[in-house]
CSV table of C-alpha atoms in Angstrom, one decimal:
chain,number,residue,atom,x,y,z
A,3,PRO,CA,14.5,12.7,6.8
A,4,LYS,CA,13.0,15.7,6.2
A,5,SER,CA,12.4,16.7,9.8
A,6,ILE,CA,15.9,17.7,10.3
A,7,THR,CA,18.2,19.7,8.3
A,8,MET,CA,21.2,18.2,6.0
A,9,GLY,CA,23.9,18.7,8.7
A,10,GLN,CA,21.9,16.8,11.4
A,11,LEU,CA,21.4,14.2,8.9
A,12,TYR,CA,24.8,13.7,7.5
A,13,GLY,CA,27.0,15.7,10.0
A,14,SER,CA,28.7,18.9,9.9
A,15,PHE,CA,31.2,21.1,10.5
A,16,ASP,CA,30.8,23.8,13.1
A,17,GLU,CA,31.0,27.3,11.3
A,18,ALA,CA,32.3,28.9,14.6
A,19,THR,CA,35.3,26.1,15.8
A,20,HIS,CA,35.5,24.1,13.0
A,21,GLU,CA,34.9,21.0,14.7
A,22,TRP,CA,32.9,18.1,13.1
A,23,ALA,CA,29.7,17.1,14.4
A,24,ASP,CA,28.3,13.7,13.8
A,25,GLY,CA,24.9,13.1,12.4
A,26,ILE,CA,21.9,10.9,13.1
A,27,LEU,CA,22.9,8.7,10.0
A,28,CYS,CA,26.4,8.5,11.0
A,29,LYS,CA,25.5,7.1,14.5
A,30,LEU,CA,22.8,4.7,12.9
A,31,PHE,CA,25.5,3.2,10.8
A,32,ARG,CA,28.1,3.1,13.2
A,33,GLU,CA,25.8,1.1,15.8
A,34,ALA,CA,25.2,-1.3,12.8
A,35,VAL,CA,28.5,-1.6,11.4
A,36,TYR,CA,29.7,-2.5,15.2
A,37,ASP,CA,27.2,-5.1,16.0
A,38,THR,CA,28.8,-8.1,15.0
A,39,ARG,CA,25.6,-10.2,15.4
A,40,GLU,CA,24.6,-12.1,12.0
A,41,LEU,CA,20.9,-10.8,12.3
A,42,GLN,CA,19.5,-8.4,9.8
A,43,LYS,CA,20.0,-4.4,10.4
A,44,TRP,CA,17.8,-2.4,9.0
A,45,VAL,CA,18.3,1.4,8.4
A,46,VAL,CA,14.5,3.3,7.4
A,47,PHE,CA,14.0,6.5,5.5
A,48,ASP,CA,10.3,7.0,5.9
A,49,GLY,CA,9.7,10.3,3.7
A,50,PRO,CA,10.1,12.4,0.7
A,51,VAL,CA,13.1,11.1,-1.5
A,52,ASP,CA,14.5,14.7,-3.4
A,53,ALA,CA,17.7,15.2,-4.7
A,54,LEU,CA,19.3,17.4,-2.2
A,55,TRP,CA,19.7,14.7,0.4
A,56,ILE,CA,19.5,11.6,-1.6
A,57,GLU,CA,22.4,12.4,-3.9
A,58,SER,CA,24.9,12.1,-0.9
A,59,MET,CA,23.8,8.2,-0.7
A,60,ASN,CA,24.8,7.3,-4.3
A,61,THR,CA,28.1,5.4,-2.8
A,62,VAL,CA,25.9,3.5,-0.2
A,63,LEU,CA,23.6,2.6,-2.8
A,64,ASP,CA,25.8,1.2,-5.6
A,65,GLU,CA,28.2,-1.8,-5.4
A,66,ASN,CA,30.7,0.4,-3.2
A,67,LYS,CA,28.5,0.3,-0.2
A,68,LYS,CA,30.0,3.0,1.4
A,69,LEU,CA,28.8,5.9,3.6
A,70,CYS,CA,31.6,8.8,2.6
A,71,LEU,CA,31.2,11.8,5.0
A,72,VAL,CA,32.4,15.5,4.6
A,73,SER,CA,34.7,14.9,7.3
A,74,GLY,CA,36.6,12.1,5.3
A,75,GLU,CA,35.7,9.2,7.1
A,76,ILE,CA,34.2,6.2,5.2
A,77,ILE,CA,32.0,3.9,6.9
A,78,THR,CA,31.6,0.6,5.0
A,79,MET,CA,28.1,-1.2,5.1
A,80,THR,CA,28.0,-4.9,6.6
A,81,GLY,CA,26.5,-7.8,4.5
A,82,TRP,CA,23.9,-7.9,7.5
A,83,MET,CA,22.7,-4.1,6.8
A,84,ARG,CA,19.9,-3.0,4.6
A,85,MET,CA,18.4,0.5,3.7
A,86,VAL,CA,14.9,0.7,2.9
A,87,PHE,CA,13.2,3.9,1.8
A,88,GLU,CA,9.1,4.5,1.9
A,89,VAL,CA,8.1,7.2,0.0
A,90,GLU,CA,4.9,8.5,-1.4
A,91,ASP,CA,6.1,8.8,-5.0
A,92,LEU,CA,9.5,9.4,-6.9
A,93,ALA,CA,8.5,12.5,-9.0
A,94,VAL,CA,11.3,14.5,-8.0
A,95,ALA,CA,14.0,11.6,-7.3
A,96,SER,CA,16.7,11.6,-9.9
A,97,PRO,CA,17.6,8.5,-12.3
A,98,ALA,CA,20.8,7.9,-10.3
A,99,THR,CA,18.6,7.1,-7.3
A,100,VAL,CA,15.8,5.3,-8.8
A,101,SER,CA,18.5,3.0,-10.8
A,102,ARG,CA,20.0,1.8,-8.0
A,103,VAL,CA,17.3,0.6,-6.0
A,104,GLY,CA,14.6,-2.1,-6.4
A,105,ILE,CA,11.2,-0.7,-6.1
A,106,ILE,CA,8.0,-2.4,-4.7
A,107,TYR,CA,5.0,-0.5,-5.5
A,108,LEU,CA,2.0,-1.0,-3.0
A,109,GLU,CA,-1.4,-0.5,-4.4
A,110,PRO,CA,-3.7,1.4,-1.9
A,111,SER,CA,-7.4,-0.2,-2.6
A,112,THR,CA,-5.7,-3.9,-3.2
A,113,SER,CA,-2.7,-4.2,-0.7
A,114,VAL,CA,-4.8,-3.5,2.3
A,115,GLY,CA,-8.7,-2.8,1.6
A,116,THR,CA,-11.5,-2.6,4.0
A,117,LYS,CA,-11.8,-6.1,4.4
A,118,ALA,CA,-8.5,-6.9,6.4
A,119,MET,CA,-8.8,-3.6,8.4
A,120,VAL,CA,-12.4,-4.2,9.6
A,121,ASP,CA,-11.3,-7.9,10.4
A,122,SER,CA,-8.2,-6.5,12.3
A,123,TRP,CA,-10.4,-3.8,14.3
A,124,LEU,CA,-13.1,-6.6,14.9
A,125,LEU,CA,-10.4,-8.3,17.0
A,126,THR,CA,-9.8,-5.6,18.9
A,127,LEU,CA,-13.3,-5.1,20.3
A,128,PRO,CA,-13.7,-5.5,24.2
A,129,ALA,CA,-14.9,-8.6,25.6
A,130,ASP,CA,-17.9,-7.5,26.4
A,131,VAL,CA,-18.9,-6.2,22.8
A,132,LYS,CA,-17.3,-9.5,20.9
A,133,PRO,CA,-20.6,-10.9,20.8
A,134,HIS,CA,-22.1,-8.3,18.7
A,135,ALA,CA,-19.0,-8.6,16.2
A,136,ASP,CA,-20.9,-10.4,13.7
A,137,LYS,CA,-23.5,-7.4,13.8
A,138,PHE,CA,-20.9,-5.0,12.9
A,139,LYS,CA,-19.0,-7.1,10.3
A,140,LYS,CA,-22.7,-7.5,8.3
A,141,LEU,CA,-23.0,-3.7,8.4
A,142,PHE,CA,-19.7,-2.9,7.4
A,143,ASP,CA,-19.8,-5.6,4.4
A,144,ALA,CA,-23.1,-4.3,3.4
A,145,HIS,CA,-22.3,-0.1,3.6
A,146,LEU,CA,-18.7,0.6,3.9
A,147,ASP,CA,-17.3,-0.1,0.7
A,148,ASP,CA,-20.6,1.1,-1.2
A,149,ALA,CA,-20.4,4.2,1.0
A,150,ILE,CA,-16.4,5.1,-0.1
A,151,ASP,CA,-17.5,4.5,-3.8
A,152,PHE,CA,-20.3,6.7,-3.7
A,153,HIS,CA,-17.7,9.2,-2.0
A,154,LYS,CA,-15.2,8.8,-4.4
A,155,ARG,CA,-17.5,9.4,-7.5
A,156,ASN,CA,-19.9,11.9,-6.3
A,157,LEU,CA,-18.6,13.8,-3.1
A,158,LYS,CA,-15.9,16.8,-3.3
A,159,GLU,CA,-13.9,17.9,-0.1
A,160,TYR,CA,-12.0,21.1,0.5
A,161,VAL,CA,-8.8,19.0,1.1
A,162,ALA,CA,-8.6,15.4,-0.3
A,163,THR,CA,-8.7,12.5,1.8
A,164,VAL,CA,-7.3,9.1,0.9
A,165,GLU,CA,-9.1,5.7,1.2
A,166,PRO,CA,-7.6,4.7,4.6
A,167,ASN,CA,-8.5,8.1,6.1
A,168,LEU,CA,-12.0,7.3,5.6
A,169,TRP,CA,-12.5,4.0,6.9
A,170,ARG,CA,-10.2,4.8,9.9
A,171,SER,CA,-12.1,7.8,10.8
A,172,THR,CA,-15.6,5.6,10.9
A,173,LEU,CA,-13.6,3.3,13.1
A,174,ASN,CA,-12.6,5.8,15.5
A,175,VAL,CA,-16.0,7.6,16.0
A,176,ILE,CA,-17.6,3.9,16.8
A,177,ASP,CA,-14.3,3.2,19.4
A,178,GLY,CA,-15.8,6.0,21.1
A,179,PHE,CA,-18.7,4.8,22.0
A,180,LEU,CA,-17.3,1.5,23.1
A,181,VAL,CA,-15.2,3.0,25.6
A,182,GLU,CA,-17.7,2.7,28.2
A,183,TYR,CA,-17.3,-1.1,27.5
A,184,ILE,CA,-13.8,-1.3,28.5
A,185,ALA,CA,-13.6,-3.1,32.0
A,186,LYS,CA,-11.1,-1.3,34.3
A,187,GLU,CA,-9.5,-3.6,36.8
A,188,GLY,CA,-12.3,-4.9,39.4
A,189,ASP,CA,-14.9,-2.8,37.6
A,190,VAL,CA,-18.2,-5.0,36.2
A,191,ILE,CA,-20.2,-3.7,32.8
A,192,ASP,CA,-23.7,-2.6,33.9
A,193,LYS,CA,-26.0,-5.3,32.6
A,194,GLU,CA,-28.5,-3.0,31.4
A,195,ARG,CA,-25.9,-1.2,29.2
A,196,LEU,CA,-24.6,-4.6,27.9
A,197,GLU,CA,-28.3,-5.0,26.8
A,198,ALA,CA,-28.8,-1.7,25.5
A,199,LEU,CA,-25.7,-2.5,23.1
A,200,LYS,CA,-27.6,-4.8,21.0
A,201,ASP,CA,-30.2,-1.9,20.0
A,202,ASN,CA,-27.4,0.9,19.5
A,203,VAL,CA,-24.9,-1.5,17.3
A,204,GLU,CA,-26.8,-0.4,14.0
A,205,ASN,CA,-27.5,3.6,15.0
A,206,ILE,CA,-23.8,4.0,16.2
A,207,PHE,CA,-22.4,2.6,13.0
A,208,PHE,CA,-24.6,4.8,10.8
A,209,LEU,CA,-23.5,7.9,13.2
A,210,ALA,CA,-20.0,6.8,12.5
A,211,LEU,CA,-20.5,6.5,8.6
A,212,ILE,CA,-22.0,9.7,8.6
A,213,TRP,CA,-19.2,11.7,10.2
A,214,GLY,CA,-16.6,9.4,9.0
A,215,ILE,CA,-16.9,9.4,5.5
A,216,GLY,CA,-19.1,12.9,5.1
A,217,GLY,CA,-17.5,14.8,7.6
A,218,ALA,CA,-14.9,16.8,5.2
A,219,CYS,CA,-17.1,17.1,2.3
A,220,ASP,CA,-18.4,20.6,1.2
A,221,ASP,CA,-21.9,21.7,1.9
A,222,THR,CA,-23.4,20.3,-1.9
A,223,SER,CA,-21.3,17.4,-1.2
A,224,ARG,CA,-23.2,16.7,2.3
A,225,ALA,CA,-26.8,17.0,0.6
A,226,LYS,CA,-25.8,14.3,-1.7
A,227,PHE,CA,-24.6,12.4,0.9
A,228,ASP,CA,-27.6,12.9,3.2
A,229,GLU,CA,-29.5,11.5,0.1
A,230,TYR,CA,-27.3,8.6,-0.1
A,231,ILE,CA,-27.6,7.5,3.5
A,232,LYS,CA,-31.7,8.2,3.6
A,233,THR,CA,-31.9,5.6,1.2
A,234,LYS,CA,-30.0,3.4,3.6
A,235,LYS,CA,-31.8,3.8,7.0
A,236,ASN,CA,-34.8,5.7,8.1
A,237,PHE,CA,-34.1,8.9,9.6
A,238,PRO,CA,-35.8,12.0,10.6
A,239,ALA,CA,-37.5,13.7,8.0
A,240,LYS,CA,-36.4,17.5,8.9
A,241,GLY,CA,-32.9,18.4,8.3
A,242,THR,CA,-30.1,16.7,6.8
A,243,VAL,CA,-28.3,13.4,8.7
A,244,PHE,CA,-25.5,16.0,10.1
A,245,ASP,CA,-28.3,17.4,12.2
A,246,TYR,CA,-28.7,14.5,14.2
A,247,SER,CA,-26.7,13.0,17.2
A,248,TYR,CA,-27.6,9.7,18.8
A,249,ASP,CA,-28.1,9.6,22.3
A,250,VAL,CA,-26.9,5.9,23.5
A,251,GLN,CA,-28.9,6.4,26.7
A,252,THR,CA,-32.5,7.2,25.3
A,253,GLN,CA,-31.4,5.3,22.3
A,254,LYS,CA,-33.2,8.3,20.3
A,255,TRP,CA,-31.8,10.7,17.7
A,256,LYS,CA,-31.8,14.2,18.4
A,257,GLY,CA,-31.0,17.6,17.0
A,258,TRP,CA,-27.4,18.6,18.3
A,259,MET,CA,-29.0,21.7,20.2
A,260,GLU,CA,-30.9,19.2,22.2
A,261,THR,CA,-27.6,17.7,23.6
A,262,VAL,CA,-26.4,20.8,25.2
A,263,GLU,CA,-27.8,22.8,28.0
A,264,ASN,CA,-29.0,26.6,27.3
A,265,VAL,CA,-26.5,29.0,29.0
A,266,PRO,CA,-27.9,32.5,29.4
A,267,ILE,CA,-25.8,35.0,28.0
A,268,ASP,CA,-23.7,37.0,30.7
A,269,ALA,CA,-24.3,40.7,30.2
A,270,ARG,CA,-21.0,41.9,31.4
A,271,LYS,CA,-18.8,39.9,29.0
A,272,SER,CA,-17.7,42.4,26.0
A,273,PHE,CA,-19.4,41.3,22.6
A,274,SER,CA,-16.0,40.1,21.3
A,275,ASP,CA,-16.1,37.4,24.0
A,276,LEU,CA,-19.3,36.1,23.4
A,277,VAL,CA,-19.4,32.7,21.8
A,278,VAL,CA,-23.3,31.8,20.6
A,279,GLN,CA,-23.8,27.8,20.2
A,280,THR,CA,-24.9,26.6,17.1
A,281,PRO,CA,-25.2,23.2,15.6
A,282,GLU,CA,-22.0,23.2,13.4
A,283,THR,CA,-20.1,24.1,16.6
A,284,VAL,CA,-21.6,21.7,18.7
A,285,SER,CA,-21.4,18.8,16.4
A,286,TYR,CA,-17.8,19.8,16.1
A,287,SER,CA,-16.9,19.9,19.5
A,288,PHE,CA,-18.4,16.4,20.2
A,289,ILE,CA,-16.2,15.0,17.4
A,290,ILE,CA,-13.4,16.6,18.8
A,291,GLU,CA,-13.9,15.3,22.4
A,292,HIS,CA,-15.2,11.7,21.1
A,293,ILE,CA,-12.0,11.5,19.2
A,294,THR,CA,-9.2,12.8,21.3
A,295,THR,CA,-10.1,11.5,24.4
A,296,GLN,CA,-8.9,8.1,22.6
A,297,LEU,CA,-5.8,9.7,22.1
A,298,LYS,CA,-6.4,10.0,18.5
A,299,HIS,CA,-6.0,13.1,16.3
A,300,VAL,CA,-8.5,15.3,14.4
A,301,LEU,CA,-8.0,17.8,11.7
A,302,CYS,CA,-10.5,20.7,11.2
A,303,VAL,CA,-10.8,22.0,7.3
A,304,GLY,CA,-12.5,24.9,6.3
A,305,PRO,CA,-12.3,28.2,4.5
A,306,THR,CA,-11.1,31.5,6.4
A,307,GLY,CA,-13.2,33.0,8.9
A,308,THR,CA,-15.5,29.8,9.8
A,309,GLY,CA,-14.5,29.8,13.4
A,310,LYS,CA,-12.3,26.5,13.3
A,311,THR,CA,-9.8,28.4,15.6
A,312,LEU,CA,-12.5,29.6,17.8
A,313,CYS,CA,-14.6,26.4,18.3
A,314,VAL,CA,-11.2,24.5,18.8
A,315,LYS,CA,-10.2,26.9,21.3
A,316,GLN,CA,-13.3,26.9,23.3
A,317,LYS,CA,-13.5,23.3,23.3
A,318,LEU,CA,-10.2,22.5,24.4
A,319,MET,CA,-9.8,25.3,27.0
A,320,SER,CA,-13.1,25.1,28.8
A,321,GLY,CA,-14.9,21.9,27.3
A,322,MET,CA,-12.5,19.2,28.4
A,323,ASP,CA,-11.5,17.8,31.6
A,324,ALA,CA,-8.8,20.0,33.0
A,325,SER,CA,-7.7,17.4,36.0
A,326,THR,CA,-6.8,15.4,33.1
A,327,TYR,CA,-6.3,17.5,29.6
A,328,THR,CA,-4.0,20.3,29.2
A,329,PRO,CA,-3.8,22.1,25.9
A,330,LEU,CA,-0.9,23.3,24.0
A,331,PHE,CA,-0.8,25.9,21.4
A,332,LEU,CA,1.1,26.4,18.0
A,333,THR,CA,0.6,28.6,14.9
A,334,PHE,CA,2.5,27.8,12.0
A,335,SER,CA,3.3,30.5,9.8
A,336,ALA,CA,5.3,30.4,6.2
A,337,GLN,CA,8.8,30.8,8.2
A,338,THR,CA,8.4,28.0,10.9
A,339,SER,CA,10.8,25.5,11.0
A,340,ALA,CA,11.3,21.6,12.3
A,341,ASN,CA,13.6,22.6,14.8
A,342,GLN,CA,11.5,25.3,16.2
A,343,THR,CA,8.4,23.1,16.3
A,344,GLN,CA,10.5,20.3,18.1
A,345,ASP,CA,12.1,22.8,20.6
A,346,ILE,CA,8.6,23.9,21.5
A,347,LEU,CA,7.0,20.8,22.0
A,348,ASP,CA,10.4,19.3,23.8
A,349,GLY,CA,10.3,22.3,26.4
A,350,LYS,CA,6.8,21.5,27.4
A,351,MET,CA,7.8,18.0,28.1
A,352,ASP,CA,8.6,16.2,31.2
A,353,LYS,CA,11.1,13.1,31.6
A,354,ARG,CA,9.3,10.3,32.4
A,355,ARG,CA,11.9,7.6,32.5
A,356,LYS,CA,15.1,6.8,30.2
A,357,GLY,CA,14.2,7.8,26.6
A,358,VAL,CA,10.5,8.5,27.5
A,359,TYR,CA,9.1,12.1,27.5
A,360,GLY,CA,5.6,13.2,27.9
A,361,PRO,CA,3.1,15.8,30.0
A,362,PRO,CA,3.3,15.7,34.0
A,363,ALA,CA,2.1,12.0,35.5
A,364,GLY,CA,-1.5,11.4,35.4
A,365,LYS,CA,-1.9,14.4,32.4
A,366,ARG,CA,-2.4,14.4,28.8
A,367,TYR,CA,-1.5,17.1,26.2
A,368,GLN,CA,-3.9,17.9,23.4
A,369,ILE,CA,-1.7,19.7,20.9
A,370,PHE,CA,-3.7,22.5,18.6
A,371,VAL,CA,-1.6,23.1,15.7
A,372,ASP,CA,-3.2,26.1,13.5
A,373,ASP,CA,-2.9,27.1,10.3
A,374,MET,CA,-0.9,23.5,9.8
A,375,ASN,CA,-0.4,24.1,5.8
A,376,MET,CA,1.6,27.4,6.1
A,377,PRO,CA,5.0,26.5,6.5
A,378,LEU,CA,6.9,27.3,3.3
A,379,ARG,CA,7.5,24.2,0.8
A,380,GLU,CA,11.1,23.7,-0.2
A,381,VAL,CA,12.9,23.4,-3.4
A,382,TYR,CA,11.4,19.9,-3.9
A,383,PHE,CA,7.9,20.5,-1.8
A,384,ALA,CA,8.3,18.8,1.4
A,385,GLN,CA,7.3,21.0,4.3
A,386,PRO,CA,9.6,20.4,7.2
A,387,PRO,CA,7.5,21.1,10.3
A,388,ILE,CA,4.8,18.8,8.9
A,389,GLU,CA,7.3,16.6,8.6
A,390,ILE,CA,8.3,16.4,12.1
A,391,LEU,CA,4.5,16.0,13.4
A,392,ARG,CA,4.3,12.8,11.2
A,393,GLN,CA,7.8,11.4,12.7
A,394,TRP,CA,5.9,11.6,16.0
A,395,MET,CA,2.6,10.0,14.6
A,396,ASP,CA,4.0,7.2,12.6
A,397,HIS,CA,6.9,6.3,15.1
A,398,GLY,CA,5.9,7.9,18.4
A,399,GLY,CA,8.8,10.3,18.9
A,400,TRP,CA,11.8,12.0,17.3
A,401,TYR,CA,15.4,12.3,17.6
A,402,ASP,CA,17.3,14.2,20.5
A,403,ARG,CA,19.2,16.7,18.0
A,404,LYS,CA,22.0,17.0,20.7
A,405,MET,CA,22.4,13.2,21.6
A,406,TYR,CA,21.0,11.9,18.5
A,407,THR,CA,19.2,9.2,20.9
A,408,LYS,CA,15.6,8.6,20.2
A,409,SER,CA,12.9,10.4,22.1
A,410,ASN,CA,9.6,8.7,22.8
A,411,ILE,CA,7.0,10.9,23.4
A,412,ILE,CA,3.5,9.5,25.1
A,413,ASP,CA,0.4,10.8,26.2
A,414,VAL,CA,-0.1,13.2,23.6
A,415,MET,CA,-2.5,13.7,20.7
A,416,PHE,CA,-2.8,16.5,18.0
A,417,VAL,CA,-5.5,18.8,17.0
A,418,GLY,CA,-5.2,20.6,13.6
A,419,ALA,CA,-6.8,23.2,11.7
A,420,MET,CA,-6.4,24.4,8.5
A,421,GLY,CA,-7.8,26.0,5.4
A,422,PRO,CA,-8.3,25.0,1.8
A,423,PRO,CA,-4.8,25.8,-0.4
A,424,GLY,CA,-4.5,29.5,-1.9
A,425,GLY,CA,-3.5,33.0,0.1
A,426,GLY,CA,-0.1,31.6,1.3
A,427,ARG,CA,-1.4,28.2,2.3
A,428,GLN,CA,0.2,25.4,0.4
A,429,PRO,CA,-1.5,22.3,-1.5
């Protein structure tokens, strides 16, 4: 609901012509009312609840069950309709709202937990990797919960993460290594690579654990996490565990600088155009490519002046396969609105088929959103430009603001960059 304005949600009068224009909710309500089949119909609101928009729902949520619009129209809910609100908290909800709804609290650590998610993930493994599922499960059982607990108690981050994000990030890194074992039509996986996987499983797991759980930490916390990991597994003594990549071909740990070729500096380039590779930029570039090629998303966090934008832009513009990946760049500011963000992205999309949009056929968009936490917060702290991006991540698209039909958007992934809160950046 916060990814659109109040007028687009409930409908509004045009200021110039005084014509009434329906909102998305009116359309959804009417569709549900006119559908006479005896089936449950759910209207789901996924996002923050605040007094700005939820107060107009009071007549819907009490025993009247009527949506009263500014135009004078009243739409009565049928017995088969239900309203569902999915919210993070009720910090700014009014007592009038809270007293009208039944509330179910989902405890993050117990409602899902790592065991259920790992079991689900093991079911999605490629057929050729399935024989190693038990080995992966033993490693997860032995180390994942322990590492997350250590993270909670001892490590600090520039921007706080939540527990599901930590284990999801770990699984994403492992998935990147298993892409080569997904057989395409008519292809057969090389037997040597299948044999090599047996010895690679443990090392792939630990590299994923290091970056999935320790990747967002500050330098002091990385040193602590380095000591913790070295008590669990033998690593090269020099440097920290973050200084090494695992080469699945040679089955050896290598320093990040050993994974890239030495490129001589072009004397004709201006000083401002020169980019000198460091272990940090190489490792971040690897993680960006490793995850975005799976159509998953990456967020780069760090203080101002650490080269986040430069590193990401260089990778997206010159480090990816140009025949498949096309970069798009967005920079948020304090005045960016959700409608602007939606219009910019919609303007780049081609129509694939009815209700489905995306990049030109055969391409994938990598959308880089810089200064992601800059948009100004509303009275009740929501940030609409971030809400519209979240709507795509959760539901695969957003509503066309003219026809109010759902537009599904495919073959895109997001790379974000942001600094810690402060200096105009929102918490």
